[in-house]
Every structure is written in structure tokens, then in C-alpha cells.
Short mmCIF file of C-alpha atoms in Angstrom, two decimals:
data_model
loop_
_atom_site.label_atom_id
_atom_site.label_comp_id
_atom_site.label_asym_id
_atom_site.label_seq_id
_atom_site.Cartn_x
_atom_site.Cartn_y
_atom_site.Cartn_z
CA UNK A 1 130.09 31.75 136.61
CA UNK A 2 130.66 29.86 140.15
CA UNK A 3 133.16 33.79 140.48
CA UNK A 4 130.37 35.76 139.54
CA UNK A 5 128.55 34.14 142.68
CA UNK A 6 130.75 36.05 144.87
CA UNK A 7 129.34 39.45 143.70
CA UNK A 8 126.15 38.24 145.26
CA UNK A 9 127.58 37.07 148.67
CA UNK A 10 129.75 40.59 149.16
CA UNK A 11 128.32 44.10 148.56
CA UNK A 12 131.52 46.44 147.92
CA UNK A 13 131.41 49.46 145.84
CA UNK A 14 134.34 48.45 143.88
CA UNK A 15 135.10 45.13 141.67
CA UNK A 16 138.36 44.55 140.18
CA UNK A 17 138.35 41.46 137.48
CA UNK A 18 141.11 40.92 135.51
CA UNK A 19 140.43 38.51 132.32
CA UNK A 20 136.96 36.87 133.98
CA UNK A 21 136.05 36.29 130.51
CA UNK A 22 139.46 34.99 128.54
CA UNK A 23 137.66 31.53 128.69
CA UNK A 24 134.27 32.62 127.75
CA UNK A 25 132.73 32.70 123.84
CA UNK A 26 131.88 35.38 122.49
CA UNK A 27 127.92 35.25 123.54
CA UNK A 28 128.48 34.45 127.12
CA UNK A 29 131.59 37.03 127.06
CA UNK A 30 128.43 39.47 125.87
CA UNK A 31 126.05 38.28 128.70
CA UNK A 32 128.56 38.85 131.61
CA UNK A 33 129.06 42.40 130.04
CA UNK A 34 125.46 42.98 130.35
CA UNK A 35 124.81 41.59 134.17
CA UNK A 36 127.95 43.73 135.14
CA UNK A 37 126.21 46.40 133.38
CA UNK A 38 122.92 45.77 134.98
CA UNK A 39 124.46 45.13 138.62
CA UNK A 40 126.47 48.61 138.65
CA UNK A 41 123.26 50.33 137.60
CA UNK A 42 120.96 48.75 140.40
CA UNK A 43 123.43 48.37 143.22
CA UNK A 44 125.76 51.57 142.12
CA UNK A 45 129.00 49.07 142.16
CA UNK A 46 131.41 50.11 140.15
CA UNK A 47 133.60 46.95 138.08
CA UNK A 48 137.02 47.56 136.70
CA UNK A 49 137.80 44.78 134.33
CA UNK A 50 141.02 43.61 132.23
CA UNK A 51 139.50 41.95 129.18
CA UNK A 52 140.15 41.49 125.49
CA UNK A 53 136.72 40.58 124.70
CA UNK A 54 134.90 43.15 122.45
CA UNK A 55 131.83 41.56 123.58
CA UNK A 56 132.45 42.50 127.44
CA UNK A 57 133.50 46.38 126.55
CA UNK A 58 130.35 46.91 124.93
CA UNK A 59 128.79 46.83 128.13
CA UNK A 60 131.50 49.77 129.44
CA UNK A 61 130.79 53.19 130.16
CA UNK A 62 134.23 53.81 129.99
CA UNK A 63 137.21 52.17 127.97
CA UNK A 64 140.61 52.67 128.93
CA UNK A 65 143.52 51.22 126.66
CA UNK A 66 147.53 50.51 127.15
CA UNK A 67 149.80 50.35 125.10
CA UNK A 68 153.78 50.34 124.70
CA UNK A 69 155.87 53.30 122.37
CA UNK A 70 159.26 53.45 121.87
CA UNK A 71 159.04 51.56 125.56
CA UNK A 72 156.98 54.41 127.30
CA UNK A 73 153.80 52.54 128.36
CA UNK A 74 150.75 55.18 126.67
CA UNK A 75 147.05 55.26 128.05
CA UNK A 76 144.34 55.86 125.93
CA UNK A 77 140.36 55.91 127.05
CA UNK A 78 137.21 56.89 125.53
CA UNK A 79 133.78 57.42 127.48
CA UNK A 80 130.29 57.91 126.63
CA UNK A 81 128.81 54.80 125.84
CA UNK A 82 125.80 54.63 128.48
#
């Protein structure tokens, strides 16, 4: 959480967090999704994350997924969640 204290200190439009949560549980993974969620809504920030957390994406407008075939790196995103 002592990261997450930086959000407060610096007002950017754009976050970029790549696995804040891979030591998190699942219920605090959940709660971080949900003040991310609440701070892009209040301060309109916008937070790209990196996570494997199903508890974080919930919070996502927007998911966007990688993955490798026949070893041509293929995107795949869904949106609509708000």
C-alpha cells in the first residue's frame, strides 16, 4: 500500500502498474481494484495495470489479453464493464 501513497502525492492523468497486486490475497487484490476504480472516476486518471488477479479486473472498464500462437504474440480485449 506504502506504492499506492504515491497516487496521492502526484496528480498525472496516466498510471502504469505492472503486477501491484501479485503479492496481494484475493480480498485486498479486490479492494485495490475498487480504489483504482473509485480514483479514475473522481480525479478522471486513467490506470493501466498488468495483473493476473481476477479480483483486480473486476474493477476494469476495459480488459485487454496477450497471448502467444504458433509464436505470433495475439491481443484480445473486451469492454463494457462500467
Amino acid at each position: 500500500w506504502n506504492d499506492l501513497l504515491l497516487l496521492t502525492a502526484f496528480d498525472f492523468t496516466v498510471y502504469i502498474l505492472d503486477e501491484v497486486d501479485a503479492f496481494l490475497d484475493t480480498r485486498t487484490a479486490y479492494r485495490m481494484g475498487i480504489l483504482l476504480k473509485d480514483r479514475s472516476i473522481k480525479n478522471k486518471t486513467q490506470f493501466i495495470t498488468v495483473s493476473h488477479h481476477p479480483e483486480l479486473q473486476v474493477a476494469a472498464s476495459r480488459i485487454i489479453g496477450f497471448y502467444r500462437y504458433n509464436g505470433i504474440s495475439v491481443s484480445v480485449s473486451a469492454s463494457g464493464f462500467d
